[in-house]
Coordinates of C-alpha atoms in Angstrom, one line a residue:
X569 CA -25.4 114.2 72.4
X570 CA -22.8 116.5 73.9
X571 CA -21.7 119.6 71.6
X572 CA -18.2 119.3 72.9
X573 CA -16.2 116.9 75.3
X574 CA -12.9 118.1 76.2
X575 CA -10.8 114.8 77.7
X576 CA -7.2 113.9 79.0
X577 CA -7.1 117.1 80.6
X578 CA -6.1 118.4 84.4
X579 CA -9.3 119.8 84.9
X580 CA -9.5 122.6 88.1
X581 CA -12.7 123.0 88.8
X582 CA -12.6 125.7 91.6
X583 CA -16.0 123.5 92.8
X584 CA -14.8 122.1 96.4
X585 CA -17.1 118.5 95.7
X586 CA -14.8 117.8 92.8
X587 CA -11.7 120.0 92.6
X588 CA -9.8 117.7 90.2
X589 CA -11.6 115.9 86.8
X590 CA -10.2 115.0 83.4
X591 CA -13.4 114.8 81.6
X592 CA -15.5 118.1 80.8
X593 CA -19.0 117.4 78.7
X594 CA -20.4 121.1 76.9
X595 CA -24.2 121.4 75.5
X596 CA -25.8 124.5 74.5
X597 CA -23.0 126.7 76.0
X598 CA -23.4 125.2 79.6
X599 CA -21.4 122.2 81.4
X600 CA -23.6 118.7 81.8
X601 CA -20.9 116.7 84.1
X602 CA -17.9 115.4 84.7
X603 CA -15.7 112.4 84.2
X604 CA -17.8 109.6 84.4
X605 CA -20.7 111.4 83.8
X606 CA -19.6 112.2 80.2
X607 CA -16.7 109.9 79.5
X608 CA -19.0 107.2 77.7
X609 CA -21.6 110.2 76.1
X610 CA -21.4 110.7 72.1
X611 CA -20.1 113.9 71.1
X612 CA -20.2 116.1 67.9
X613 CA -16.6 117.6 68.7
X614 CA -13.9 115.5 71.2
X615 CA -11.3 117.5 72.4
X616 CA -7.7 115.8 73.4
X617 CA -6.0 118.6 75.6
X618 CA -2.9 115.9 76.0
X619 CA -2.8 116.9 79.9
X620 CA -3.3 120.5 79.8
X621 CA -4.7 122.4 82.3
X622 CA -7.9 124.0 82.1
X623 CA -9.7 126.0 84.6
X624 CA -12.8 128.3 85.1
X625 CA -12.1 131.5 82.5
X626 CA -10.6 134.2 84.4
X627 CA -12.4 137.1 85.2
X628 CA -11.7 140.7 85.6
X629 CA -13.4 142.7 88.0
X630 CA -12.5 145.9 87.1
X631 CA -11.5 147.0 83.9
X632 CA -11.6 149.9 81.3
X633 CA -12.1 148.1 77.4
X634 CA -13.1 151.3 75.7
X635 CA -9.9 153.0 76.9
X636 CA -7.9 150.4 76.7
X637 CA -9.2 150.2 73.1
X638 CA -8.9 153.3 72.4
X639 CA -5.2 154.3 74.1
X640 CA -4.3 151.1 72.1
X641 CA -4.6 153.4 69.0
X642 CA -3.4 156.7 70.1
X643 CA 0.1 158.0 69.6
X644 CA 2.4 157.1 73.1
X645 CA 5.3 158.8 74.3
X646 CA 5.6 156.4 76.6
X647 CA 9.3 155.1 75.7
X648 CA 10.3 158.6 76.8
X649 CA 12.4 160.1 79.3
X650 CA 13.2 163.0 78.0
X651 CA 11.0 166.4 77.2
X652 CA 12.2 166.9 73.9
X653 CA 11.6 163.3 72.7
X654 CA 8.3 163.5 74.0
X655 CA 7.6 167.1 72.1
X656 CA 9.2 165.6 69.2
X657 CA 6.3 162.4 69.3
X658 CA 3.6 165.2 70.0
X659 CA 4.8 167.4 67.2
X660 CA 4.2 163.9 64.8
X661 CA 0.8 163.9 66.1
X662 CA 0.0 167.5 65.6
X663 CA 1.1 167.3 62.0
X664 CA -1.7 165.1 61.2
X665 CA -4.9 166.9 62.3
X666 CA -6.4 169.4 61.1
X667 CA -5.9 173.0 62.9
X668 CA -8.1 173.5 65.8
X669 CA -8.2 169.5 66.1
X670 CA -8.1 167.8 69.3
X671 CA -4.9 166.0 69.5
X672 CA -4.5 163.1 72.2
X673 CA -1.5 161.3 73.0
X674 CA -1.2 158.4 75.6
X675 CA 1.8 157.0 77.9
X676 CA 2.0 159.9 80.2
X677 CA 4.0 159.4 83.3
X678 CA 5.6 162.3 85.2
X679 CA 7.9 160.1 86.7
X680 CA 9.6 159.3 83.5
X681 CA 10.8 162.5 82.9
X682 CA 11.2 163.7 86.7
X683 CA 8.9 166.6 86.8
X684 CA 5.0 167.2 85.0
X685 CA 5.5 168.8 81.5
X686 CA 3.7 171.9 80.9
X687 CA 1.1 173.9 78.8
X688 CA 4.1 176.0 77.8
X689 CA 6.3 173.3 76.5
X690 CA 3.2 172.6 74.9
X691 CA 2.5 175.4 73.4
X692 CA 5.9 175.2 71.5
X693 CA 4.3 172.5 69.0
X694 CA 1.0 172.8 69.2
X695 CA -0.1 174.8 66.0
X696 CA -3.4 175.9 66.9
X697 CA -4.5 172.3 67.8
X698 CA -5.9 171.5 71.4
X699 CA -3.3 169.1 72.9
X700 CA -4.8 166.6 75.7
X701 CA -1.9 163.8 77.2
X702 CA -3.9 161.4 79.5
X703 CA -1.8 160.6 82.6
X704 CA -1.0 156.6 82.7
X705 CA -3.2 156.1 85.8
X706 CA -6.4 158.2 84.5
X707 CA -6.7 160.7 87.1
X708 CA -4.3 163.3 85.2
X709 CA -3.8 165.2 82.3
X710 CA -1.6 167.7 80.6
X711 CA -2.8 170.0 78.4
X712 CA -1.7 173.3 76.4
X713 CA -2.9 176.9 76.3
X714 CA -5.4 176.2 73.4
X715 CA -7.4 174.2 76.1
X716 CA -6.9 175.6 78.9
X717 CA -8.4 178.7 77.3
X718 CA -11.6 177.2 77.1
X719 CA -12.1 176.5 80.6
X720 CA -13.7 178.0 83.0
X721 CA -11.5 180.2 85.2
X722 CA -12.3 178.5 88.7
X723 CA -11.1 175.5 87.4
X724 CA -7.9 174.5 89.1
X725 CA -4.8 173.8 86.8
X726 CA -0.8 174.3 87.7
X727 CA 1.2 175.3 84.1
X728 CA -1.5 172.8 82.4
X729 CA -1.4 169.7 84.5
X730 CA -4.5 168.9 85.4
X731 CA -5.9 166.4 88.1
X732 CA -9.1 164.5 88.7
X733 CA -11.9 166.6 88.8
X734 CA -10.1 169.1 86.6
X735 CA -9.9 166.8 84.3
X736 CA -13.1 165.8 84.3
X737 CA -13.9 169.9 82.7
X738 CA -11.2 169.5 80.3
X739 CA -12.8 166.1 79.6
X740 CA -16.1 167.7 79.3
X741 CA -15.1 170.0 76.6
X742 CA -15.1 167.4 73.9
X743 CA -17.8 166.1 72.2
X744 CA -18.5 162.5 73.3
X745 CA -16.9 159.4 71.4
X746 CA -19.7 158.0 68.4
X747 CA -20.8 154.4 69.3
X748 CA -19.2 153.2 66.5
X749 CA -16.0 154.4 68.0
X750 CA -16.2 152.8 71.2
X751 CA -18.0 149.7 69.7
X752 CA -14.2 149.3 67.9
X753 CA -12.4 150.2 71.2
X754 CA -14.1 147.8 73.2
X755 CA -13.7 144.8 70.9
X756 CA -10.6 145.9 70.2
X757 CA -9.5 145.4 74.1
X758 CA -12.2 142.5 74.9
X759 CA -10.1 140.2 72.1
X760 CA -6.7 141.0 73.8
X761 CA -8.4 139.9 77.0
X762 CA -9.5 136.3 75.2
X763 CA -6.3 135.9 74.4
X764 CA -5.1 136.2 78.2
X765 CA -7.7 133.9 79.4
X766 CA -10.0 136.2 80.1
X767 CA -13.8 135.5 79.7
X768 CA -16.1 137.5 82.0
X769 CA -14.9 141.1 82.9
X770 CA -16.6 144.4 85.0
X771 CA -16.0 147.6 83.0
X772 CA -15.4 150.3 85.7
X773 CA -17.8 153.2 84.9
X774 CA -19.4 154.5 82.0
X775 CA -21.2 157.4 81.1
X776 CA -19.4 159.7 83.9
X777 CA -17.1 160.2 86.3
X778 CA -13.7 160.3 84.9
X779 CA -13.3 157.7 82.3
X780 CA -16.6 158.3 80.7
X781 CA -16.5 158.6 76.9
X782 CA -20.6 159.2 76.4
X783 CA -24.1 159.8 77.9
X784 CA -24.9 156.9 75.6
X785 CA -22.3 155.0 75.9
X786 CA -24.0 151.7 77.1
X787 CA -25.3 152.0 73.3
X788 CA -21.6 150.9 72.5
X789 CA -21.6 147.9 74.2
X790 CA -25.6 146.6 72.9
X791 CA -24.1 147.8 69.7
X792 CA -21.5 145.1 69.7
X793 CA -24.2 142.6 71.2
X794 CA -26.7 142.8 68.6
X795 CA -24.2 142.7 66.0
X796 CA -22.4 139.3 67.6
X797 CA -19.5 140.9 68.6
X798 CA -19.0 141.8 72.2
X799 CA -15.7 138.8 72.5
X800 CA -16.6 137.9 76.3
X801 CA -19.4 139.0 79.2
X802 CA -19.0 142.4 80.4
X803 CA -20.7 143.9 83.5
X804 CA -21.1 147.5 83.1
X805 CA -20.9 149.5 86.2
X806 CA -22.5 153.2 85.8
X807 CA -20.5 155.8 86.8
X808 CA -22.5 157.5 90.3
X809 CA -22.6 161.2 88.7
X810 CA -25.2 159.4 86.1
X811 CA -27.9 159.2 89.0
X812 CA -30.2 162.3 89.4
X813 CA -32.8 162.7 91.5
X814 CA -36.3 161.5 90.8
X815 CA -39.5 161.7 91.6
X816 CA -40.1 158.1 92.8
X817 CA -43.0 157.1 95.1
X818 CA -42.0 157.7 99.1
X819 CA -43.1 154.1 100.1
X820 CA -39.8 153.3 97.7
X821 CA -37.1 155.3 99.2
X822 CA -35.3 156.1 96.0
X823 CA -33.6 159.6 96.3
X824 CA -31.4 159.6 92.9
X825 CA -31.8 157.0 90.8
X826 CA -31.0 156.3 86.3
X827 CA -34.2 156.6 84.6
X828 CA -36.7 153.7 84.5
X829 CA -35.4 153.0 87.7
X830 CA -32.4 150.7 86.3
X831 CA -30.3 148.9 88.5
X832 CA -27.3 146.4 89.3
X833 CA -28.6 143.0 87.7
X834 CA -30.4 144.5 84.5
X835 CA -29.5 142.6 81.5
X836 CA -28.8 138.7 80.3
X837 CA -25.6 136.5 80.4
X838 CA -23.7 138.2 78.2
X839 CA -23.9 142.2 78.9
X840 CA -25.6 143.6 82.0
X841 CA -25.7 146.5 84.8
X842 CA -23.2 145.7 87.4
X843 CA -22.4 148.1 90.5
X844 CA -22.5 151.6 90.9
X845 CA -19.0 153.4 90.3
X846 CA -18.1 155.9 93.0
X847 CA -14.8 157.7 93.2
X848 CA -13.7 158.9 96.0
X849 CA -10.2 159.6 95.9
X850 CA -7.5 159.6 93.1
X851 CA -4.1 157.3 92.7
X852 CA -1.2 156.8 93.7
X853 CA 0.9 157.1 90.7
X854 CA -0.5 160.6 90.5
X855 CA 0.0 160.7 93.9
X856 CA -3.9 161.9 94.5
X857 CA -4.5 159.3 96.7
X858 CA -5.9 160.4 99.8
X859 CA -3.8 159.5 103.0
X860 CA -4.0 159.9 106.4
X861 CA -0.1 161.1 106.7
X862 CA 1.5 162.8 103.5
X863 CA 3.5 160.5 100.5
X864 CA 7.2 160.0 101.8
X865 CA 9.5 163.5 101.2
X866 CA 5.9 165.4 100.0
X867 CA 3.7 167.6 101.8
X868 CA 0.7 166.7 99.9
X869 CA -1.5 163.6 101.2
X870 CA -3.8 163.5 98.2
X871 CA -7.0 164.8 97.0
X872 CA -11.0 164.0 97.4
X873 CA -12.6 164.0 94.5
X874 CA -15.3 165.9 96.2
X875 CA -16.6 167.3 99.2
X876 CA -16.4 164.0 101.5
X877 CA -20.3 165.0 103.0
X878 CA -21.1 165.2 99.0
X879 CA -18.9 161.8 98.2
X880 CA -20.9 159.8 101.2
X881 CA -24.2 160.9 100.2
X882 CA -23.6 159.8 96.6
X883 CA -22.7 156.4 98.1
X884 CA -25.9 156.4 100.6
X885 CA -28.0 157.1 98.2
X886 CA -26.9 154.3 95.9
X887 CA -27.3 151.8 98.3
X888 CA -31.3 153.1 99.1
X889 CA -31.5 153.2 95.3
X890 CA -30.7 149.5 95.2
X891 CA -27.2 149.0 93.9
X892 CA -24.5 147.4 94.4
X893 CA -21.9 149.9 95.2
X894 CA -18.1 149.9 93.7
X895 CA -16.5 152.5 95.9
X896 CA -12.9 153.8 94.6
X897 CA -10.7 154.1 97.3
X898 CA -6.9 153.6 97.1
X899 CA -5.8 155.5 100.0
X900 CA -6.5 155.1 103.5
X901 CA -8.2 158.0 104.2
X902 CA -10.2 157.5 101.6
X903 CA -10.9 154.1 102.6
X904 CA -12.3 155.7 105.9
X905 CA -14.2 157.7 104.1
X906 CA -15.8 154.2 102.1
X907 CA -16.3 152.4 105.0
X908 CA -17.9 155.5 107.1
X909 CA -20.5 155.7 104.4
X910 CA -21.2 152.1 103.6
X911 CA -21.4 151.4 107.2
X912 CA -24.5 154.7 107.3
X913 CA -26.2 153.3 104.3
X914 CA -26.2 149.9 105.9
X915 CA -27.9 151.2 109.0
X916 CA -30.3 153.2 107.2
X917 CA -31.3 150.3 105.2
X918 CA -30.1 146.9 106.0
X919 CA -29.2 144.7 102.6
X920 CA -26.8 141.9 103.3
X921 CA -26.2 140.4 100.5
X922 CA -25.5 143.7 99.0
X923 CA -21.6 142.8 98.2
X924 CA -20.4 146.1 97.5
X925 CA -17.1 146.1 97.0
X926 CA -13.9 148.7 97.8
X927 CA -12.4 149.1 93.9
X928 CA -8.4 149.0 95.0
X929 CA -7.5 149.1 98.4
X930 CA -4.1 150.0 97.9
X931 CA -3.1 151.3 101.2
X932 CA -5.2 149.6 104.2
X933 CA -4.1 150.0 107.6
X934 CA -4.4 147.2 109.6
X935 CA -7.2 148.4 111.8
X936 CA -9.2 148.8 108.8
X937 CA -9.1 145.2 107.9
X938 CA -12.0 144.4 110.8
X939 CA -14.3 146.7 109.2
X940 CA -13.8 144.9 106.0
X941 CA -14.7 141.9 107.1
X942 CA -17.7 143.7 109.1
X943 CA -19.5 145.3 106.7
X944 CA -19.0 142.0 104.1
X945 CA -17.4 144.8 101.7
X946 CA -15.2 142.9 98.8
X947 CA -11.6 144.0 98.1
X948 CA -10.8 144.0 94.3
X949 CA -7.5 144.4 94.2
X950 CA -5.2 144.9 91.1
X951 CA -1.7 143.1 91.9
X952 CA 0.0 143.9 88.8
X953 CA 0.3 147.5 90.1
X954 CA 3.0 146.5 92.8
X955 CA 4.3 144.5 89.9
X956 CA 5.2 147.0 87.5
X957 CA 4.9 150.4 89.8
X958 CA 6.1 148.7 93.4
X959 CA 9.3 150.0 93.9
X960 CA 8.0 153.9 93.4
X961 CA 4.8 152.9 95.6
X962 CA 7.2 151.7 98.2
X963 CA 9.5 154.7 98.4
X964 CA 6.3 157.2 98.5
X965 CA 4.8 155.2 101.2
X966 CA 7.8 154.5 103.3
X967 CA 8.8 151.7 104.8
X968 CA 6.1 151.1 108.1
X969 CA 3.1 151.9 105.0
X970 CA 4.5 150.0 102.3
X971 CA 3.2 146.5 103.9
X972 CA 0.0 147.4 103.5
X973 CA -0.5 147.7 100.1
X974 CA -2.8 145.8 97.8
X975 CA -2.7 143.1 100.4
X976 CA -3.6 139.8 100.1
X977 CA -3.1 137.5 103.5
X978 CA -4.6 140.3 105.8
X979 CA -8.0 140.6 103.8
X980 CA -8.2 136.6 103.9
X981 CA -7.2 136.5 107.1
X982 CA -9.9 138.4 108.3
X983 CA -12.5 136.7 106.4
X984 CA -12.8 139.8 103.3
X985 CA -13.0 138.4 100.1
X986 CA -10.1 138.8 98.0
X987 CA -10.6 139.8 94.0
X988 CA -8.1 140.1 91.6
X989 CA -8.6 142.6 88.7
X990 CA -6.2 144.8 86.3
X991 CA -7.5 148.4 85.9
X992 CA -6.9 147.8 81.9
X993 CA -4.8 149.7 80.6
X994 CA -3.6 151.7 84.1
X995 CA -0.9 148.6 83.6
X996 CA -0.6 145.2 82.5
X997 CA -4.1 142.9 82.6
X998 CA -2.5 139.4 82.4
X999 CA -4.4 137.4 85.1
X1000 CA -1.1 135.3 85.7
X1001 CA 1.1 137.3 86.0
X1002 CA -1.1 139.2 88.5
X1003 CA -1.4 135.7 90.1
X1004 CA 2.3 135.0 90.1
X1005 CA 2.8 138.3 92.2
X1006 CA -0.2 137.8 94.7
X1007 CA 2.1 134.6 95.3
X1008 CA 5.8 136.3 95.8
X1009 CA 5.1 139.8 96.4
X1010 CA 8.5 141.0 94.2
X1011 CA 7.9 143.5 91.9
X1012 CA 9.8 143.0 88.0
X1013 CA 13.2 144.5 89.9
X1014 CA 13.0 142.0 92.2
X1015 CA 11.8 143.8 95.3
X1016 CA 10.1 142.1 98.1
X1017 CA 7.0 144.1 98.9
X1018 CA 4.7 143.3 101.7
X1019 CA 6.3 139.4 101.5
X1020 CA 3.5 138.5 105.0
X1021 CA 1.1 139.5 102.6
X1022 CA 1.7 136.8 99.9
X1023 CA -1.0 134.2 99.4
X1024 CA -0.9 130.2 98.0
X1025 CA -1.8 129.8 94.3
X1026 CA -4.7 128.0 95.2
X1027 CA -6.3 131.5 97.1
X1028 CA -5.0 133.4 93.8
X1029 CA -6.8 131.3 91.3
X1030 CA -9.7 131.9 93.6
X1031 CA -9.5 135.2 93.3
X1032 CA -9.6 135.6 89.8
X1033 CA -12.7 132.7 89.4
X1034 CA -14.9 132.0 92.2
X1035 CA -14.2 135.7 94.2
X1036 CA -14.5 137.6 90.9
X1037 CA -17.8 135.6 89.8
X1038 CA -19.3 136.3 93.6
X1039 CA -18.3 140.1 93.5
X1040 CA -20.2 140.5 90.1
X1041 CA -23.0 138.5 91.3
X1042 CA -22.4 135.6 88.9
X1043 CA -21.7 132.7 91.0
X1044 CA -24.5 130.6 90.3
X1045 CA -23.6 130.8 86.9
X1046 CA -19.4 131.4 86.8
X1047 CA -16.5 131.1 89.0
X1048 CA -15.9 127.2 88.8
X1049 CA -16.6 124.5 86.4
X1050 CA -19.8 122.6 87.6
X1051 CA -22.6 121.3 86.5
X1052 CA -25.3 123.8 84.9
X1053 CA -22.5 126.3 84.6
X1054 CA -21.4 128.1 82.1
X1055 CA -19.0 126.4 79.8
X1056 CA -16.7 129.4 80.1
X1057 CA -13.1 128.4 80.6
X1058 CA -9.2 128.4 79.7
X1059 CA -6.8 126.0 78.9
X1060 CA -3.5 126.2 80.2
X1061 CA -0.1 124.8 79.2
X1062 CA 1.0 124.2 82.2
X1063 CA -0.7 123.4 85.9
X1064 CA 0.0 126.9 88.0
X1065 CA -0.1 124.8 91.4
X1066 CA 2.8 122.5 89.8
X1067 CA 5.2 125.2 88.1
X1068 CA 7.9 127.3 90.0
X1069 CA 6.0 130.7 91.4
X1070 CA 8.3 132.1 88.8
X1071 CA 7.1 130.8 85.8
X1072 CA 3.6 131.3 86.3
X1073 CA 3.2 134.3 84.6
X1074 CA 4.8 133.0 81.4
X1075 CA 2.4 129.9 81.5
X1076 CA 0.8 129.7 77.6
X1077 CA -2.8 130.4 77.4
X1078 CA -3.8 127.3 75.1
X1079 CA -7.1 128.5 74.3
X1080 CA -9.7 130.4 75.6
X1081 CA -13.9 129.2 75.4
X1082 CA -16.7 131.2 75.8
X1083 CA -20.3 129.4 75.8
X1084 CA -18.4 126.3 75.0
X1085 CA -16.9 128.0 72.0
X1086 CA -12.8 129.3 71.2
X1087 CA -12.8 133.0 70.2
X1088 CA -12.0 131.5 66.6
X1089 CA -15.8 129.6 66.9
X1090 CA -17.3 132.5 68.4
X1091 CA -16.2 134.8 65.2

């Protein structure tokens, strides 16, 4: 007997031998068959979806839950354009913690207001407390005198804005988030993906690196497991400043390495050790990115997060170690820099089916694209960027750059595989709405960007099933609804391939199953 059969549906499998089905038959958390297969099987639940669309569950490949969670809860001066609004929010904070407190505020964006604030400004409401705004894209910060008095003095800061590895000392300061914290955060942010359709996502680096919250924090995330409530999978990918070195036999190759030995592909269905983070540059909205010509009316063409020699190594050694490698790399240079190393590590130690993957992409020139598609390196892309942030990307790029941004048609063109992902909570995670975009290229003003780079619906549902279950090494178990896969989907109110590009990202998520269950089931 089936546990669940979901019928008169527009099923879209994303499985080439039987793209279309009505019938959908669930036992045990898995799928059994299709149409005829289960039509005439007894079932304990029948499901009439009245011609709703469902298709495989989205899934994220790169996001940041415990942020997300946690920004989710912290005060936001986000609405503001002006300093003194944005003093006046931060002032509010400061009133409620205790003196000497660490006070953080989210929704910083330098471009609201024209020019970075400053530790001075700062200073003016601060009380004693240690102030700490997170910049919008996460490679930033602003912070006031009471911090920047604890740092050491070689660390770089200009009137207390404060950029990547900066940040990662002010970061550093702080005693790390409890697991009980986190474990909040990230069920906080894994529910608000369920309700976008979301089942399966890759968190983007924990335990280092910038957006690290704890040398434990993996404890957050088993926390949630053994307790039943971690809402969807999540891949974990450790940040590359967690490897040291160790003293692993010769014969093995292993120059840094987390203890045990642990590696990409540790863990079950449900929570596991994806790729190895490594940043190697920082973001455009920041404007850190590192270019091969400067940002459009600036001097400046970005920032390494390290010494590049350093960067490659980390990402050589990773790849002897065994991982799958997530490279950060939104400008060009820095995607030189990616490629340069994967393509060393590669020679030192052939592994193709390796699928490491370039997180971002967001400025590739187009004799870049052939090395891609080369070295069999993944581009997860995050389309809702040019969505919400095109038109400033554009002017910063200029007009002969701005085409090559978070592309779409060149990567498939050239035989790359394409992923779609969000960056949670850089901007907007909605997995249609990135899909609308990837389609129409025009950001929320209406601007055409890169319009040669648009792609069909078909190749953007792709992206965000089957592509998204390859890069994460879950295709034999995710990415399209076939037999003796997961029963991991979302219902749609309307067919994406049928609406108006327009309307896609306002389609209704119905309902959203995880191991054959609806979040309400899985409660």
């Amino acid at each position: 007997m089936l546990c669940t059969r979901l019928t008169n549906a527009r099923v879209l499998t994303m499985d080439p031998d039987h793209p279309v089905a009505h019938d959908l038959g669930i036992w045990r958390g898995r799928i059994v068959g299709l149409d005829a297969a289960v039509t005439s099987l007894p079932a304990r639940e029948v499901v009439d979806l009245q011609g709703a669309t469902v298709l495989p569950g989205f899934i994220d490949s790169h996001v940041h839950l415990a942020w997300a969670g946690l920004k989710a809860t912290t005060p936001s001066i986000a609405p503001c354009e002006r300093v003194e609004d944005v003093l006046a929010v931060v002032a509010e904070a400061v009133s409620r913690k205790a003196p000497g407190a660490w006070v953080d505020i989210a929704g910083y964006d330098q471009r609201a207001l024209g020019r970075h604030l400053t530790a001075t400004e700062l200073d003016r409401v601060g009380q004693g407390r240690k102030i700490f705004l997170m910049h919008d894209s996460g490679h930033a910060c602003v912070v006031n005198s009471a911090v920047l008095d604890l740092l050491p003095a070689e660390v770089p800061h200009e009137d207390g804005f404060l950029a990547e590895s900066a940040m990662t000392a002010v970061r550093r300061l702080r005693l790390p988030y409890s697991q009980e914290e986190l474990a909040d955060a990230i069920e906080r942010a894994g529910r608000a993906c369920l309700a976008e359709g979301i089942t399966a996502a890759a968190e983007a680096g924990i335990g280092g690196g910038l957006l690290g919250h704890s040398p434990v924090e993996l404890g957050a995330y088993q926390l949630l497991r053994d307790q039943g409530r971690l809402p969807l999978r999540v891949q974990l990918m450790a940040a590359g400043d967690t490897l040291r070195p160790l003293a692993a036999h010769r014969d093995d190759g292993i120059p840094r390495a987390l203890d045990l030995g642990l590696r990409t592909g540790f863990g079950d269905d449900w929570l596991s050790l994806g790729a190895l983070k490594i940043y190697t540059d920082g973001g455009m909205m920041a404007r850190t990115a590192a270019l091969t010509a400067p940002y459009e009316g600036m001097s400046t063409t970005g920032q390494f997060q390290d010494d590049p020699e350093r960067i490659a190594e980390l990402i050589v050694d990773g790849h002897l170690a065994g991982w799958q490698l997530a490279v950060h790399a939104i400008g060009d240079r820095a995607a030189d820099l990616a490629l340069d190393a994967l393509e060393r590590a590669q020679g030192r130690r052939p592994r193709p089916d390796a699928r490491h993957r370039v997180e971002h992409a967001g400025l590739i020139r187009p004799d870049q694209l052939p090395r891609f598609a080369r070295l069999g390196v993944s581009a997860v892309v995050q389309p809702n960027f040019l969505r919400y942030f095109g038109d400033d990307y554009a002017n910063v790029m200029g007009e002969v750059r701005a085409p090559w941004m978070y592309r779409g048609r060149g990567f498939l063109d050239h035989g790359v595989t394409l992923v779609g992902s969000s960056d949670r909570p850089v901007t907007d995670g909605s997995p249609l709405r990135a899909i609308q975009f990837m389609v129409e290229r025009a950001s929320t003003s209406g601007r055409l960007i890169g319009p040669d780079e648009g792609i069909t619906v078909d190749e953007a549902l792709h992206a965000y099933t089957a592509a998204g279950a390859y890069a994460c090494h879950w295709d034999d178990s995710a990415g399209s609804l076939a037999p003796g896969k997961r029963a991991d989907l979302v219902v749609l109110g309307d067919d994406p391939r049928r609406v108006d590009t327009s309307r896609i990202g306002d389609i209704e998520v119905v309902a959203t199953y995880v191991d054959g269950r609806t979040e309400k089931e899985n409660r």
